[in-house]
Structures are given as structure tokens and as C-alpha cells.
Tab-separated table of C-alpha atoms in Angstrom:
chain	number	residue	atom	x	y	z
J	1	UNK	CA	0.001	0.549	-0.675
J	2	UNK	CA	1.346	3.165	-1.121
J	3	UNK	CA	2.044	5.188	2.570
J	4	UNK	CA	0.713	8.800	1.547
J	5	UNK	CA	0.408	9.848	4.791
J	6	UNK	CA	4.159	9.673	5.028
J	7	UNK	CA	4.805	11.383	1.952
J	8	UNK	CA	2.836	14.182	3.178
J	9	UNK	CA	3.338	14.586	6.592
J	10	UNK	CA	7.610	14.574	5.110
J	11	UNK	CA	6.477	16.955	2.048
J	12	UNK	CA	4.315	19.570	4.413
J	13	UNK	CA	7.538	19.449	7.071
J	14	UNK	CA	9.653	20.669	4.070
J	15	UNK	CA	7.176	23.257	3.115
J	16	UNK	CA	4.003	24.628	4.074
J	17	UNK	CA	1.136	23.152	1.663
J	18	UNK	CA	3.418	21.349	0.092
J	19	UNK	CA	1.595	17.954	1.922
J	20	UNK	CA	-1.753	19.338	0.433
J	21	UNK	CA	-0.491	19.559	-3.341
J	22	UNK	CA	0.415	15.762	-3.130
J	23	UNK	CA	-3.003	15.654	-1.528
J	24	UNK	CA	-4.379	17.068	-4.751
J	25	UNK	CA	-5.862	19.949	-2.462
J	26	UNK	CA	-4.610	22.513	-4.773
J	27	UNK	CA	-6.179	26.116	-3.732
J	28	UNK	CA	-5.481	25.128	-0.083
J	29	UNK	CA	-1.649	23.957	-0.578
J	30	UNK	CA	-1.815	27.035	-3.091
J	31	UNK	CA	-2.493	29.574	0.010
J	32	UNK	CA	-0.421	27.395	2.480
J	33	UNK	CA	2.523	28.058	0.731
J	34	UNK	CA	2.265	31.615	0.265
J	35	UNK	CA	1.704	31.740	4.455
J	36	UNK	CA	4.907	30.214	4.106
J	37	UNK	CA	6.656	32.118	1.687
J	38	UNK	CA	5.427	35.032	4.316
J	39	UNK	CA	6.280	33.000	7.259
J	40	UNK	CA	9.838	32.717	5.719
J	41	UNK	CA	10.513	36.476	4.932
J	42	UNK	CA	9.166	37.285	8.726
J	43	UNK	CA	11.690	34.467	9.757
J	44	UNK	CA	14.487	36.879	8.551
J	45	UNK	CA	13.090	40.216	10.390
J	46	UNK	CA	13.318	37.728	13.755
J	47	UNK	CA	17.295	37.905	14.647
J	48	UNK	CA	16.757	41.854	14.612
J	49	UNK	CA	13.634	41.387	16.797
J	50	UNK	CA	15.240	39.677	19.082
J	51	UNK	CA	17.817	41.998	19.475
J	52	UNK	CA	15.983	44.610	19.823
J	53	UNK	CA	13.517	43.383	22.393
J	54	UNK	CA	16.969	42.085	24.021
J	55	UNK	CA	19.057	44.765	24.006
J	56	UNK	CA	16.867	48.279	23.606
J	57	UNK	CA	18.686	49.671	21.728
J	58	UNK	CA	22.790	50.592	21.691
J	59	UNK	CA	22.468	54.259	20.088
J	60	UNK	CA	20.818	57.180	21.444
J	61	UNK	CA	20.430	60.359	19.865
J	62	UNK	CA	23.572	61.951	19.064
J	63	UNK	CA	25.670	64.703	17.188
J	64	UNK	CA	28.463	64.147	15.014
J	65	UNK	CA	30.419	66.185	12.999
J	66	UNK	CA	29.718	66.703	9.117
J	67	UNK	CA	31.696	69.183	7.812
J	68	UNK	CA	32.134	71.310	9.501
J	69	UNK	CA	28.700	71.498	11.533
J	70	UNK	CA	27.147	69.153	13.569
J	71	UNK	CA	23.833	67.021	12.772
J	72	UNK	CA	21.523	65.344	14.739
J	73	UNK	CA	22.284	61.928	13.851
J	74	UNK	CA	18.666	59.646	15.088
J	75	UNK	CA	18.974	56.446	16.924
J	76	UNK	CA	17.492	53.498	17.923
J	77	UNK	CA	14.370	54.034	19.425
J	78	UNK	CA	13.828	51.437	22.099
J	79	UNK	CA	10.368	51.962	22.828
J	80	UNK	CA	9.622	51.242	18.642
J	81	UNK	CA	12.093	48.265	19.021
J	82	UNK	CA	10.572	46.753	22.185
J	83	UNK	CA	6.956	46.846	20.567
J	84	UNK	CA	8.654	45.036	17.331
J	85	UNK	CA	10.145	42.614	18.869
J	86	UNK	CA	6.719	42.127	20.492
J	87	UNK	CA	4.950	41.918	17.054
J	88	UNK	CA	7.181	39.914	14.933
J	89	UNK	CA	7.509	36.812	17.855
J	90	UNK	CA	3.301	36.946	18.019
J	91	UNK	CA	3.697	36.320	14.506
J	92	UNK	CA	6.064	33.919	14.594
J	93	UNK	CA	4.099	31.729	16.927
J	94	UNK	CA	0.859	32.338	14.767
J	95	UNK	CA	2.935	31.252	11.588
J	96	UNK	CA	4.416	27.502	13.739
J	97	UNK	CA	1.020	26.555	14.579
J	98	UNK	CA	-0.434	27.134	11.740
J	99	UNK	CA	2.741	24.919	10.479
J	100	UNK	CA	1.964	22.397	13.047
J	101	UNK	CA	-1.490	22.364	11.693
J	102	UNK	CA	-0.385	22.233	8.381
J	103	UNK	CA	1.434	19.173	9.168
J	104	UNK	CA	-1.430	17.473	10.931
J	105	UNK	CA	-3.749	18.152	8.207
J	106	UNK	CA	-1.486	16.770	5.586
J	107	UNK	CA	-1.360	13.865	7.331
J	108	UNK	CA	-4.472	13.006	7.875
J	109	UNK	CA	-5.597	13.065	5.055
J	110	UNK	CA	-3.148	11.223	3.721
J	111	UNK	CA	-4.375	8.628	5.631
J	112	UNK	CA	-8.222	8.813	4.472
J	113	UNK	CA	-6.224	8.624	0.335
J	114	UNK	CA	-5.088	5.146	1.975
J	115	UNK	CA	-8.517	3.481	2.699
J	116	UNK	CA	-10.148	4.352	-0.784
J	117	UNK	CA	-11.014	7.934	0.365
J	118	UNK	CA	-11.161	11.047	-2.109
J	119	UNK	CA	-9.467	13.942	-1.079
J	120	UNK	CA	-12.238	17.365	-0.525
J	121	UNK	CA	-12.192	19.710	-3.278
J	122	UNK	CA	-11.987	23.175	-1.851
J	123	UNK	CA	-15.342	23.933	-2.324
J	124	UNK	CA	-16.275	21.169	0.067
J	125	UNK	CA	-14.335	21.857	2.835
J	126	UNK	CA	-15.656	25.600	2.783
J	127	UNK	CA	-19.060	23.834	3.480
J	128	UNK	CA	-17.969	22.011	6.029
J	129	UNK	CA	-16.038	24.583	8.191
J	130	UNK	CA	-19.558	26.690	7.386
J	131	UNK	CA	-21.681	23.727	8.728
J	132	UNK	CA	-19.304	21.377	11.250
J	133	UNK	CA	-17.039	23.748	12.216
J	134	UNK	CA	-18.676	27.332	12.004
J	135	UNK	CA	-18.628	27.792	15.266
J	136	UNK	CA	-14.986	27.873	15.352
J	137	UNK	CA	-14.742	30.619	12.548
J	138	UNK	CA	-17.099	33.016	14.235
J	139	UNK	CA	-14.883	33.020	17.225
J	140	UNK	CA	-11.075	32.835	15.595
J	141	UNK	CA	-11.391	36.673	14.493
J	142	UNK	CA	-12.073	37.720	18.057
J	143	UNK	CA	-9.163	35.939	19.721
J	144	UNK	CA	-7.398	36.863	16.977
J	145	UNK	CA	-8.288	40.482	17.806
J	146	UNK	CA	-7.988	38.921	21.754
J	147	UNK	CA	-4.515	38.054	21.128
J	148	UNK	CA	-3.104	41.295	19.057
J	149	UNK	CA	-5.506	44.012	20.953
J	150	UNK	CA	-5.913	42.911	24.512
J	151	UNK	CA	-2.998	40.593	25.171
J	152	UNK	CA	-0.543	42.196	23.284
J	153	UNK	CA	-1.452	46.249	25.256
J	154	UNK	CA	-0.930	44.005	28.792
J	155	UNK	CA	1.906	41.799	27.892
J	156	UNK	CA	3.645	45.360	26.501
J	157	UNK	CA	2.388	46.644	29.809
J	158	UNK	CA	4.167	43.883	31.907
J	159	UNK	CA	7.363	44.419	29.988
J	160	UNK	CA	7.873	47.929	30.788
J	161	UNK	CA	7.556	47.315	33.869
J	162	UNK	CA	10.717	45.576	34.535
J	163	UNK	CA	12.816	49.131	32.327
J	164	UNK	CA	13.595	52.316	33.175
J	165	UNK	CA	11.211	53.816	31.194
J	166	UNK	CA	10.377	57.530	32.461
J	167	UNK	CA	11.240	61.186	32.148
J	168	UNK	CA	12.752	62.975	31.513
J	169	UNK	CA	16.537	61.005	32.369
J	170	UNK	CA	15.097	57.950	30.099
J	171	UNK	CA	13.153	59.432	27.411
J	172	UNK	CA	13.417	58.085	24.059
J	173	UNK	CA	15.079	58.349	21.255
J	174	UNK	CA	16.766	61.281	22.656
J	175	UNK	CA	18.046	58.936	26.033
J	176	UNK	CA	17.700	54.936	25.240
J	177	UNK	CA	15.583	52.574	27.703
J	178	UNK	CA	16.903	49.296	29.338
J	179	UNK	CA	16.155	46.441	31.473
J	180	UNK	CA	16.429	46.834	35.147
J	181	UNK	CA	14.702	43.735	36.194
J	182	UNK	CA	13.072	44.320	39.840
J	183	UNK	CA	14.082	47.512	41.146
J	184	UNK	CA	11.490	48.801	40.180
J	185	UNK	CA	9.200	46.954	42.440
J	186	UNK	CA	11.489	46.695	44.788
J	187	UNK	CA	11.352	51.310	44.815
J	188	UNK	CA	7.968	50.944	44.765
J	189	UNK	CA	7.895	49.294	48.522
J	190	UNK	CA	10.759	50.254	50.259
J	191	UNK	CA	11.326	53.740	49.217
J	192	UNK	CA	9.364	56.077	51.561
J	193	UNK	CA	7.806	58.359	49.205
J	194	UNK	CA	6.890	55.664	46.919
J	195	UNK	CA	5.316	53.253	48.706
J	196	UNK	CA	3.203	55.614	51.535
J	197	UNK	CA	1.265	56.534	48.405
J	198	UNK	CA	0.826	52.896	46.581
J	199	UNK	CA	-0.572	51.665	49.819
J	200	UNK	CA	-2.495	54.562	50.905
J	201	UNK	CA	-3.499	55.265	47.314
J	202	UNK	CA	-4.184	51.708	47.561
J	203	UNK	CA	-5.882	51.091	50.542
J	204	UNK	CA	-8.632	53.805	49.526
J	205	UNK	CA	-9.399	51.769	45.892
J	206	UNK	CA	-10.098	48.960	48.029
J	207	UNK	CA	-12.740	51.089	50.684
J	208	UNK	CA	-13.469	52.719	47.470
J	209	UNK	CA	-14.131	50.228	45.287
J	210	UNK	CA	-16.628	48.077	48.213
J	211	UNK	CA	-18.656	51.035	49.317
J	212	UNK	CA	-19.789	51.985	46.077
J	213	UNK	CA	-20.798	48.060	45.205
J	214	UNK	CA	-22.485	47.814	48.149
J	215	UNK	CA	-24.332	50.839	48.680
J	216	UNK	CA	-25.401	51.312	44.344
J	217	UNK	CA	-26.309	47.404	44.835
J	218	UNK	CA	-28.127	47.976	48.144
J	219	UNK	CA	-30.037	51.707	46.237
J	220	UNK	CA	-31.208	49.674	43.483
J	221	UNK	CA	-32.449	46.722	45.529
J	222	UNK	CA	-34.279	49.214	48.241
J	223	UNK	CA	-35.914	51.422	44.796
J	224	UNK	CA	-36.379	47.849	43.181
J	225	UNK	CA	-38.739	46.998	46.092
J	226	UNK	CA	-40.694	49.763	46.903
J	227	UNK	CA	-41.274	50.187	42.871
J	228	UNK	CA	-42.838	46.860	42.926
J	229	UNK	CA	-44.603	46.623	46.454
J	230	UNK	CA	-47.793	45.318	45.712
J	231	UNK	CA	-50.421	48.490	45.986
J	232	UNK	CA	-47.805	50.760	44.537
J	233	UNK	CA	-49.669	52.450	41.359
J	234	UNK	CA	-47.871	54.810	38.314
J	235	UNK	CA	-45.122	51.862	38.399
J	236	UNK	CA	-44.276	53.188	35.077
J	237	UNK	CA	-43.692	56.108	35.150
J	238	UNK	CA	-41.807	55.551	38.878
J	239	UNK	CA	-39.612	53.130	36.954
J	240	UNK	CA	-38.954	55.578	34.230
J	241	UNK	CA	-37.871	59.035	37.041
J	242	UNK	CA	-35.855	56.405	38.884
J	243	UNK	CA	-33.865	55.731	35.430
J	244	UNK	CA	-33.452	59.918	34.574
J	245	UNK	CA	-29.914	59.919	36.640
J	246	UNK	CA	-28.823	56.723	34.625
J	247	UNK	CA	-30.318	58.336	31.519
J	248	UNK	CA	-28.260	61.221	31.052
J	249	UNK	CA	-24.495	61.323	29.864
J	250	UNK	CA	-21.918	60.606	32.956
J	251	UNK	CA	-19.970	63.517	31.569
J	252	UNK	CA	-23.112	65.923	31.674
J	253	UNK	CA	-24.040	64.616	35.226
J	254	UNK	CA	-20.607	65.013	37.500
J	255	UNK	CA	-19.474	68.177	36.054
J	256	UNK	CA	-23.167	68.664	37.148
J	257	UNK	CA	-22.176	67.307	40.605
J	258	UNK	CA	-18.795	69.006	40.307
J	259	UNK	CA	-21.216	72.682	40.835
J	260	UNK	CA	-23.172	71.804	43.160
J	261	UNK	CA	-20.954	70.402	45.886
J	262	UNK	CA	-18.642	73.402	44.961
J	263	UNK	CA	-17.811	74.899	48.955
J	264	UNK	CA	-17.310	78.867	47.733
J	265	UNK	CA	-20.068	78.991	45.586
J	266	UNK	CA	-22.161	76.128	44.352
J	267	UNK	CA	-25.705	75.594	46.063
J	268	UNK	CA	-25.474	72.729	48.058
J	269	UNK	CA	-23.761	74.947	50.455
J	270	UNK	CA	-26.232	77.579	49.931
J	271	UNK	CA	-28.805	75.854	50.616
J	272	UNK	CA	-27.719	74.753	54.209
J	273	UNK	CA	-26.850	77.816	54.473
J	274	UNK	CA	-30.352	79.001	54.202
J	275	UNK	CA	-31.470	76.821	57.536
J	276	UNK	CA	-28.534	78.306	59.149
J	277	UNK	CA	-26.143	75.655	58.515
J	278	UNK	CA	-22.468	76.467	57.604
J	279	UNK	CA	-21.595	75.276	54.108
J	280	UNK	CA	-18.817	72.005	54.118
J	281	UNK	CA	-15.753	71.315	52.474
J	282	UNK	CA	-17.062	69.101	49.731
J	283	UNK	CA	-14.736	68.179	47.368
J	284	UNK	CA	-11.395	70.066	49.618
J	285	UNK	CA	-11.250	67.850	53.166
J	286	UNK	CA	-10.380	64.697	52.117
J	287	UNK	CA	-12.741	62.591	54.046
J	288	UNK	CA	-15.854	64.630	52.477
J	289	UNK	CA	-14.392	64.363	48.962
J	290	UNK	CA	-14.471	60.307	49.327
J	291	UNK	CA	-17.682	60.674	50.673
J	292	UNK	CA	-19.027	62.355	48.269
J	293	UNK	CA	-17.854	60.465	45.758
J	294	UNK	CA	-19.132	57.550	47.342
J	295	UNK	CA	-22.491	59.515	47.911
J	296	UNK	CA	-22.479	60.952	43.562
J	297	UNK	CA	-21.805	57.053	42.821
J	298	UNK	CA	-25.235	56.082	44.705
J	299	UNK	CA	-26.877	58.538	42.158
J	300	UNK	CA	-25.185	57.350	39.118
J	301	UNK	CA	-25.306	54.110	40.135
J	302	UNK	CA	-28.399	52.400	41.540
J	303	UNK	CA	-31.092	52.424	38.419
J	304	UNK	CA	-29.493	50.176	36.394
J	305	UNK	CA	-29.556	47.711	39.599
J	306	UNK	CA	-32.730	48.799	40.702
J	307	UNK	CA	-33.873	47.683	36.615
J	308	UNK	CA	-32.326	44.351	37.146
J	309	UNK	CA	-33.394	43.617	39.851
J	310	UNK	CA	-37.017	45.170	39.059
J	311	UNK	CA	-36.051	41.993	35.788
J	312	UNK	CA	-35.515	39.368	38.421
J	313	UNK	CA	-38.132	39.502	41.271
J	314	UNK	CA	-40.563	39.755	38.225
J	315	UNK	CA	-40.055	36.160	37.374
J	316	UNK	CA	-40.421	34.723	41.034
J	317	UNK	CA	-43.258	33.251	41.364
J	318	UNK	CA	-45.923	34.280	43.284
J	319	UNK	CA	-47.101	31.025	44.900
J	320	UNK	CA	-43.546	30.958	46.812
J	321	UNK	CA	-44.710	33.906	47.919
J	322	UNK	CA	-48.368	32.548	48.800
J	323	UNK	CA	-46.615	28.977	49.934
J	324	UNK	CA	-44.355	31.076	52.626
J	325	UNK	CA	-47.807	33.032	53.755
J	326	UNK	CA	-49.323	29.449	54.332
J	327	UNK	CA	-46.724	28.286	56.309
J	328	UNK	CA	-46.819	31.527	58.696
J	329	UNK	CA	-43.819	32.968	57.024
J	330	UNK	CA	-43.674	37.252	58.311
J	331	UNK	CA	-42.991	38.882	55.027
J	332	UNK	CA	-39.175	40.010	56.885
J	333	UNK	CA	-38.922	35.832	56.466
J	334	UNK	CA	-40.337	35.754	52.691
J	335	UNK	CA	-37.638	38.404	52.805
J	336	UNK	CA	-35.532	36.489	53.960
J	337	UNK	CA	-35.105	32.835	52.301
J	338	UNK	CA	-37.352	33.395	48.726
J	339	UNK	CA	-36.177	37.272	48.078
J	340	UNK	CA	-32.741	37.842	48.862
J	341	UNK	CA	-31.197	34.449	47.414
J	342	UNK	CA	-32.986	34.294	44.169
J	343	UNK	CA	-31.530	38.457	43.962
J	344	UNK	CA	-28.482	36.847	44.762
J	345	UNK	CA	-28.071	34.252	42.615
J	346	UNK	CA	-28.834	36.233	39.993
J	347	UNK	CA	-27.001	39.145	40.426
J	348	UNK	CA	-24.130	37.455	41.165
J	349	UNK	CA	-21.956	37.878	38.233
J	350	UNK	CA	-23.225	41.818	37.616
J	351	UNK	CA	-21.813	42.110	41.516
J	352	UNK	CA	-18.642	41.103	40.501
J	353	UNK	CA	-18.955	42.849	37.234
J	354	UNK	CA	-19.314	46.309	39.772
J	355	UNK	CA	-16.720	45.796	40.928
J	356	UNK	CA	-13.793	45.577	38.030
J	357	UNK	CA	-15.857	48.722	37.190
J	358	UNK	CA	-15.430	50.612	39.930
J	359	UNK	CA	-11.780	49.267	40.750
J	360	UNK	CA	-11.167	50.977	37.175
J	361	UNK	CA	-13.699	53.667	37.587
J	362	UNK	CA	-11.680	56.468	36.118
J	363	UNK	CA	-14.438	58.677	34.931
J	364	UNK	CA	-15.725	59.699	37.561
J	365	UNK	CA	-12.835	60.446	40.164
J	366	UNK	CA	-10.825	62.308	37.398
J	367	UNK	CA	-14.485	64.172	36.543
J	368	UNK	CA	-15.490	64.912	39.621
J	369	UNK	CA	-12.294	65.259	42.285
J	370	UNK	CA	-9.128	64.902	39.441
J	371	UNK	CA	-7.991	62.935	42.854
J	372	UNK	CA	-7.992	66.252	44.098
J	373	UNK	CA	-7.832	67.243	47.211
J	374	UNK	CA	-3.986	67.213	46.895
J	375	UNK	CA	-1.836	65.257	49.418
J	376	UNK	CA	1.483	66.360	50.273
J	377	UNK	CA	2.675	63.111	51.489
J	378	UNK	CA	1.902	61.398	47.925
J	379	UNK	CA	4.028	61.303	44.916
J	380	UNK	CA	1.352	61.871	41.667
J	381	UNK	CA	-1.717	61.466	43.515
J	382	UNK	CA	-4.245	63.364	45.024
J	383	UNK	CA	-6.381	62.508	48.229
J	384	UNK	CA	-9.326	60.103	45.918
J	385	UNK	CA	-7.143	59.010	43.245
J	386	UNK	CA	-7.538	55.612	42.891
J	387	UNK	CA	-5.210	53.357	41.596
J	388	UNK	CA	-6.289	53.888	38.029
J	389	UNK	CA	-5.949	57.549	37.924
J	390	UNK	CA	-3.187	57.286	39.684
J	391	UNK	CA	-1.679	55.216	36.348
J	392	UNK	CA	-2.676	57.839	34.444
J	393	UNK	CA	-1.323	61.090	36.717
J	394	UNK	CA	2.145	58.712	36.586
J	395	UNK	CA	1.668	58.556	33.135
J	396	UNK	CA	1.061	61.861	31.198
J	397	UNK	CA	1.675	63.613	34.374
J	398	UNK	CA	5.320	62.584	35.247
J	399	UNK	CA	6.388	60.655	32.781
J	400	UNK	CA	6.497	57.578	35.086
J	401	UNK	CA	5.622	55.149	32.866
J	402	UNK	CA	7.464	52.325	34.392
J	403	UNK	CA	6.040	52.565	37.602
J	404	UNK	CA	3.002	53.487	35.728
J	405	UNK	CA	3.447	49.833	34.226
J	406	UNK	CA	4.158	47.909	37.838
J	407	UNK	CA	0.787	49.849	38.614
J	408	UNK	CA	-1.369	48.295	35.409
J	409	UNK	CA	0.301	45.018	36.466
J	410	UNK	CA	-1.331	44.965	40.289
J	411	UNK	CA	-4.624	46.537	39.283
J	412	UNK	CA	-4.713	43.215	36.585
J	413	UNK	CA	-3.544	40.665	39.421
J	414	UNK	CA	-6.653	42.187	41.724
J	415	UNK	CA	-9.282	42.479	39.230
J	416	UNK	CA	-8.851	38.979	37.557
J	417	UNK	CA	-8.192	37.576	41.050
J	418	UNK	CA	-11.239	38.614	42.840
J	419	UNK	CA	-12.905	37.652	39.225
J	420	UNK	CA	-11.110	34.128	39.238
J	421	UNK	CA	-12.074	33.922	42.677
J	422	UNK	CA	-15.787	34.440	42.943
J	423	UNK	CA	-16.913	32.731	39.447
J	424	UNK	CA	-15.172	29.754	41.480
J	425	UNK	CA	-18.013	30.891	44.552
J	426	UNK	CA	-20.385	32.381	42.408
J	427	UNK	CA	-23.565	29.675	42.235
J	428	UNK	CA	-24.837	31.442	39.087
J	429	UNK	CA	-21.754	30.628	37.593
J	430	UNK	CA	-21.795	27.302	37.957
J	431	UNK	CA	-25.722	26.922	36.446
J	432	UNK	CA	-26.455	24.638	39.508
J	433	UNK	CA	-29.788	24.609	40.960
J	434	UNK	CA	-31.186	27.778	42.751
J	435	UNK	CA	-32.385	25.025	45.284
J	436	UNK	CA	-29.437	22.789	46.096
């Protein structure tokens, strides 16, 4: 018997598509061979990519004398070399995966030929992909986009954390960036100015996240119970009224709130003055500024929680409450045994998302307080700055890109750890029975 599988496999090892051409799959073979040629071209740029990724350049901008005049000669741009190296290596990894799949495909098709089967034509292959492999084809493009537009930035951020990339001393192309290993992480925890800022901002981020998540959920829950309560008239009107804070663009709402809580001319302090009460430093005192951002977040965040909880409450069968009443359960016992478990079961995944969103709630903090009031003990951060706004200021205002990357890594670790832990614990993610 002719060993088609071996011949096809050897040819596909020599070049992508050659095994397919041997198996008489001409269109697929030509396409894979063209990809093989592109991969060879990519391989020629691999040495420079590896060199750039490991060295981050060897020559910075410098002056060279040309005749009687000194001319600025452009040097290596460390960040461009880092990005180029990442892209080339990642692309080569994708080509390698396709190469392995090409060898496997040629081997299996050769095996089918040995069994007397005919190799499918290209149109038949397309029909197979649109049929049995349709889910994989649909998900392939999003996965590719995730690799290049999500994984790549995360990897870039991680790599920057191990460099000295910061202004003004290490800002390419005037200066070269170099690898410093864990020195940046060490500085965050050992230098007093930086560790004091990190611990203070991280603690406030945790307090803010927990308070913002629980208060919006509780506020939405309470309002939903009030609106859905038996005997309440004009329910549609109340739902519409309470959704208005969410319907207004957040940017506008926050700017309005910023003016309302202004300590000098804000209407809230004016109203307090009408009742003989002194005005409060809503945005200028550290404690009151933190209190203000939590209160404003309740106003902006509770409507969406209310709508979702109303939807959950409407799915609870009235038979459960009637059975509980027959058994003599009080309204509180009915709430504790039926309403609360049902809402938490369905709303659990949204609480996880809300927690992650509040850790990265840049808009509210930045637009309402801009991280102020200032804290003289902090580096590039104010009293209400959370980790994400501190990261922004380190990048845009201070040019401390390596420190900003370290903060980004901590945010990623916190969010991913919390999400994974709660996904494993939350029954809604496990699709378990509600009454287990």
C-alpha cells in the first residue's frame, strides 16, 4: 500500500502546502504555500526583533560632525524596538501553530487516501467550515483580535514594568531605555515617598470599590422593592423617573455634581446656609471629598441595579410567597428566604462585574475631583485618587511609565484574582440549581 500519509507529512514538513498539493488539494496547498513564503520573510526579521527586544537599542540620538556643522543623527528608539520585537515574535508563534496544523492536516488527509477516500475539493472544505466548524470559524477572528489588541497591550505593560522608561532621564529617542529587572518593584515598596503613596492609594481604592459596589446594589435593591411593592400605583412612571440619572450622559452629570458640591458657590452649601447651617468642604477636605464621590456614585449607579433587580423580582413565582404565607412566614422571613437568595443568585455575576468596574472607575474620580484635594505626602496623587487615576497621572503628568506599568500589573492581578475567585464560588456561574 502506498504510504500517502508519510509522503504528505514529509512534504508538509519541508514546506507548508506541499503535503496538501500532494493530496490534490490544490487551492488549499497554494494558500498555505503563500503563507509559508510570508513566514520565511517574517523569519528574516526575527534576528533584529530578538536583538531589539533584548538590548532595547545601542545608540541614542547623538551629534556627528559633517564638514563644519554638527548634525543630529537619530538613534535607536527603545520603545519601537520593544513593540516591533513583540509583534514579530507573536506573529512567528501564530505561523508556527499554523505550520503544525498544516502537517497534521496533510497526514490525516494522506491517511484517508490510503483508506480509498477522495480528498475533498476546496468548495467542499468551505462547506465543512461553514457547517461543522462554523463555531470555531466565528470565534477565530475575535480570538485573533484579543491576541493583538488585548494580550499585546498587557504584555507590553508587563515588559515596561521591568525597564527604566521614565521622563526625563530615560525618554527615547534622546535616551535609551534599559532593562532593570525588579528594581522598579523594589522602589515602589522601599522608597518612602512611593510606598506611602502606593499603600494609601491602594487602601482607598479598596474602600472605594467595596462602598461603591455595595451602596449602588443596596440602593437599587431598595428602590426596586419599593417600586414593585404590591399596591404601589403608577409603577411605570416611577421606573422612568428613577432611570433618569442613568439616562443622562455621565460626563454631564458629573460636571453638574462638581458645581453643585462646590464649597464656595455651590447650591448645596447655599441651601445649607438658608437653614442656618455652615457649608461643608465637599471637595476640598480629604474625608468629605471621599464621602462625596461615594454619594454621587450612588446617584449615578443605582438606576441600572434597580432595573436589573426589577427584572429578577418579576420572575419570582407568586406561588412561593403564597406557600410561605400559608406556613406562617412573616414578610421579613419571606424576604430572607425567597427574595434575597433569588436576587443574589441572579445578580451575583453582575456584582463581580460591578466590583471590577469600580476598581477602574476612572470617569467618576477624574471628572468629579480630579483626584483632589492634594496630598503633600503622595507622589503624583491626590487624596481621592484610586489606582487607575494615579496610573493616568504617572503616565500623562509625570512620565513615570515604568511605575505606571507596575500599578497596571497590580490592578490586573487584583481584578483577575477577585473575578476568578468569585466565578468559582458563585453558583450562577456554575449553573447549579437554585435550591441546591
